[in-house]
Amino acid sequence: MKSTQPSVRIIAFFTFEIGAHRFDMDPVGEKKWRHILSWIAISMTLVVAVVDGRECSFPAIFNLGDSNSDTGGLTAAFGPAPPPNGITFFHSPAGRFSDGRLIIDFIAQSFDLPYLSAYLDSVGSNFTHGVNFATAGSTVRRQNTTLFQSGYSPISLDVQSVQLSEFKARSKLARKRGSVFRELLPKEEYFSEALYTFDIGQNDITAGYKLNMTSEQVKAYVPDVLTQFSNVIRNVYEEGGRSFWIHNTGPLGCLPYMLDRYPVSSDQIDKSGCAKPFNQVAQYFNRKLKDTVMQLRKQLPEAAITYVDVYRVKYSLISNAQKYGFKDGVIACCGEGGKYNYNNAARCGATKVENGKKVLIAKSCKDPSVRIIWDGIHYTEAANYWIFQQIANGSFSDPPLPLNMACKF
């Protein structure tokens, strides 16, 4: 992602302004000359600012989150995501709940870094350039149920934060032992130079609906969720983290998972086929998250915290699927029957035994590359890549800086 476009734009602008003046040395010309010199001084200042604002060279990425960015954490602990997950890029299950790569994979790739290994994966992992602490089903707040009861991971955000702290301390000691440890673990300075990415909160909202709460009841506990989120950001900051890239939550009301399990009346479905009540709660969460980020900027003066509005990007994609080369905005690619090709009792990869043989019943669609929703909850690789392209240039960020400038504040 090397680009000199910002500096080229500024230099061209001021060249045009200077070129618009005549170099007369009469009294009027003298005023013009002084005016020219003032413009030159300003342009030099701004160009120097751009040069000083050169791209960030992140040597590592540390990711915390849920299934939207899990690259193998949950599957390492509780068993693999079954086929056809992974069919598009990895050609076999790769710990991701998608047919291929996730947004976090494209973020790593954009910095020429390897895909992040999951912290919980003990086989074949390389943590030299970062670690992924995310697990599918993770929430910000701890849940009072087990994974097998509710589907929520015991690895909540505060646990991931503890894992990060422990990883930092132990990797420092391990690297001193030399040999393979120096090759597989990040350098100590990477922890302060790295990009810390966060994509979590979706499951905190759905957890309320699973308990039969109303939308207003779900909204009522959002402040507590974000207080705990803030605590984790501060913990990472105290551990030396300085660059934060934080995704808000997506349009829950557009997911087959929500549309199938929590049906709403027809007048509560918008023109894109999404459930308005669930999207309104997601938007409320996002407004409060943005407020939280603004407060954190005041409290953590050396931090560069970027808030990324993935909600707008995802909703735009689903609402304009055909315009962007996709189809079937709210219908899952991989599933088994129903209005949305989603069956909670037979999710993507589900099998049944027929004549003594295991048969796949929740199959992939023929062409995942033109579909947005993969399994009713998560996105396809094609959608993830499209989303990444929209957010990488800073168009949906606050402050509006591109990903490769996310160390600036």
Coordinates of C-alpha atoms in Angstrom, one line a residue, residues 50-240:
V50 CA 3.0 15.4 4.5
V51 CA 6.5 14.2 4.3
D52 CA 6.6 13.9 8.1
G53 CA 3.3 12.1 7.9
R54 CA 4.7 9.3 5.8
E55 CA 3.1 5.9 5.9
C56 CA 3.1 3.8 9.0
S57 CA 5.3 0.8 8.9
F58 CA 3.5 -1.6 11.2
P59 CA 5.8 -4.6 11.9
A60 CA 3.0 -6.6 13.5
I61 CA -0.7 -6.8 14.0
F62 CA -2.4 -7.9 17.2
N63 CA -6.1 -8.6 16.7
L64 CA -8.9 -9.0 19.3
G65 CA -12.4 -9.8 18.4
D66 CA -15.1 -12.4 17.5
S67 CA -15.8 -14.6 14.5
N68 CA -15.6 -11.7 12.0
S69 CA -11.8 -11.8 12.5
D70 CA -11.2 -15.3 14.0
T71 CA -8.5 -17.1 12.0
G72 CA -8.6 -20.3 14.0
G73 CA -8.9 -19.6 17.7
L74 CA -12.2 -21.3 18.4
T75 CA -11.6 -24.2 16.1
A76 CA -8.2 -24.9 17.8
A77 CA -9.9 -25.1 21.1
F78 CA -13.2 -26.7 20.3
G79 CA -12.9 -28.4 16.9
P80 CA -12.6 -27.4 13.3
A81 CA -15.1 -25.4 11.2
P82 CA -16.3 -28.2 8.8
P83 CA -16.2 -28.1 5.1
P84 CA -17.2 -26.3 2.9
N85 CA -15.7 -23.5 5.0
G86 CA -12.4 -22.4 3.3
I87 CA -13.2 -23.8 -0.2
T88 CA -12.5 -20.6 -2.1
F89 CA -9.0 -19.7 -1.0
F90 CA -7.6 -22.3 1.3
H91 CA -9.4 -25.1 -0.4
S92 CA -10.1 -26.7 3.0
P93 CA -11.2 -25.5 6.4
A94 CA -8.7 -22.9 7.8
G95 CA -10.2 -21.9 11.1
R96 CA -12.3 -19.2 9.5
F97 CA -16.1 -19.1 9.3
S98 CA -16.1 -18.2 5.6
D99 CA -15.4 -19.7 2.2
G100 CA -12.0 -17.8 2.3
R101 CA -10.2 -14.9 3.8
L102 CA -11.5 -12.3 6.2
I103 CA -11.0 -8.6 6.4
I104 CA -8.2 -9.1 9.0
D105 CA -6.4 -11.3 6.4
F106 CA -6.6 -8.4 3.8
I107 CA -5.4 -5.9 6.4
A108 CA -2.3 -8.1 7.1
Q109 CA -1.7 -8.7 3.4
S110 CA -1.8 -4.9 2.7
F111 CA 1.2 -4.5 5.0
D112 CA 3.0 -7.5 3.4
L113 CA 2.6 -9.4 6.7
P114 CA 1.6 -13.0 6.9
Y115 CA -1.9 -14.0 7.9
L116 CA -2.2 -14.0 11.6
S117 CA -2.0 -17.2 13.5
A118 CA -4.5 -17.8 16.3
Y119 CA -3.1 -17.5 19.8
L120 CA -4.8 -20.8 20.8
D121 CA -3.4 -22.7 17.8
S122 CA -0.4 -24.7 19.0
V123 CA 0.3 -26.4 15.6
G124 CA 2.3 -24.6 12.9
S125 CA 1.8 -21.1 14.3
N126 CA 4.3 -18.3 13.7
F127 CA 3.8 -15.2 15.8
T128 CA 6.8 -13.2 14.5
H129 CA 4.5 -10.5 13.0
G130 CA 1.5 -10.6 15.3
V131 CA -1.1 -12.7 17.0
N132 CA -4.8 -13.2 16.6
F133 CA -6.6 -13.5 20.0
A134 CA -10.1 -13.4 18.5
T135 CA -12.4 -16.4 18.8
A136 CA -15.8 -17.0 17.2
G137 CA -18.6 -16.4 19.6
S138 CA -16.6 -13.9 21.7
T139 CA -18.4 -11.0 23.5
V140 CA -17.1 -8.0 25.3
R141 CA -18.9 -8.9 28.4
R142 CA -18.6 -12.4 29.9
Q143 CA -21.6 -14.6 29.4
N144 CA -23.2 -16.6 32.2
T145 CA -23.5 -19.7 29.9
T146 CA -21.1 -22.2 28.4
L147 CA -20.2 -22.5 24.8
F148 CA -22.3 -25.6 24.5
Q149 CA -25.4 -23.9 26.0
S150 CA -25.5 -20.7 24.1
G151 CA -22.7 -20.8 21.4
Y152 CA -20.8 -17.9 23.0
S153 CA -17.1 -18.3 23.5
P154 CA -15.6 -18.3 27.0
I155 CA -12.8 -16.2 25.6
S156 CA -14.4 -12.8 26.1
L157 CA -12.6 -9.6 25.3
D158 CA -11.1 -9.2 28.8
V159 CA -9.7 -12.7 28.6
Q160 CA -8.2 -11.8 25.2
S161 CA -6.6 -8.8 26.8
V162 CA -5.1 -11.0 29.6
Q163 CA -3.8 -13.4 26.9
L164 CA -2.1 -10.4 25.1
S165 CA -0.4 -9.3 28.3
E166 CA 0.7 -12.8 29.1
F167 CA 1.9 -13.3 25.5
K168 CA 4.0 -10.2 25.6
A169 CA 5.7 -11.1 28.9
R170 CA 6.4 -14.7 27.9
S171 CA 7.6 -14.0 24.4
K172 CA 10.1 -11.5 25.8
L173 CA 11.6 -14.3 28.1
A174 CA 11.4 -16.9 25.4
R175 CA 13.2 -14.9 22.8
K176 CA 16.2 -14.7 25.2
R177 CA 16.5 -18.5 24.8
G178 CA 17.4 -17.9 21.2
S179 CA 17.1 -20.6 18.5
V180 CA 13.6 -21.2 17.1
F181 CA 12.0 -18.9 19.7
R182 CA 13.6 -15.8 18.2
E183 CA 12.3 -16.9 14.8
L184 CA 8.7 -17.4 15.9
L185 CA 8.0 -14.6 18.3
P186 CA 7.8 -10.8 17.8
K187 CA 10.6 -8.5 18.9
E188 CA 9.9 -6.5 22.0
E189 CA 9.7 -3.2 20.2
Y190 CA 6.9 -4.6 18.0
F191 CA 4.4 -4.3 20.8
S192 CA 4.6 -0.5 20.8
E193 CA 5.0 -0.3 17.0
A194 CA 2.2 -2.7 16.1
L195 CA -1.4 -2.0 14.9
Y196 CA -4.0 -3.2 17.3
T197 CA -7.3 -4.1 15.6
F198 CA -10.7 -4.7 17.2
D199 CA -13.9 -6.2 15.7
I200 CA -16.3 -7.2 18.5
G201 CA -19.7 -6.3 19.9
Q202 CA -22.1 -8.1 17.5
N203 CA -22.5 -11.0 19.9
D204 CA -23.2 -8.8 22.9
I205 CA -26.2 -7.5 21.1
T206 CA -27.5 -10.9 19.9
A207 CA -27.0 -12.3 23.4
G208 CA -29.8 -10.1 24.7
Y209 CA -32.2 -11.3 22.0
K210 CA -31.4 -14.9 22.9
L211 CA -32.6 -14.1 26.4
N212 CA -35.9 -12.8 24.9
M213 CA -35.0 -9.2 25.7
T214 CA -36.7 -6.3 23.9
S215 CA -34.6 -3.9 21.8
E216 CA -34.9 -1.3 24.5
Q217 CA -33.6 -3.8 27.1
V218 CA -30.7 -4.6 24.9
K219 CA -29.9 -0.9 24.5
A220 CA -30.0 -0.5 28.2
Y221 CA -26.9 -2.7 28.8
V222 CA -24.8 -1.2 25.9
P223 CA -23.2 1.4 28.2
D224 CA -21.9 -1.4 30.4
V225 CA -20.5 -3.3 27.4
L226 CA -18.7 -0.2 26.2
T227 CA -17.3 0.5 29.7
Q228 CA -15.7 -2.9 29.6
F229 CA -14.5 -2.3 26.0
S230 CA -12.8 1.0 27.2
N231 CA -11.1 -0.9 30.0
V232 CA -9.5 -3.3 27.5
I233 CA -8.3 -0.4 25.3
R234 CA -6.7 1.3 28.3
N235 CA -5.1 -2.0 29.3
V236 CA -3.5 -2.4 25.9
Y237 CA -2.4 1.2 26.0
E238 CA -0.7 0.6 29.4
E239 CA 1.0 -2.4 27.8
G240 CA 2.5 -0.1 25.2

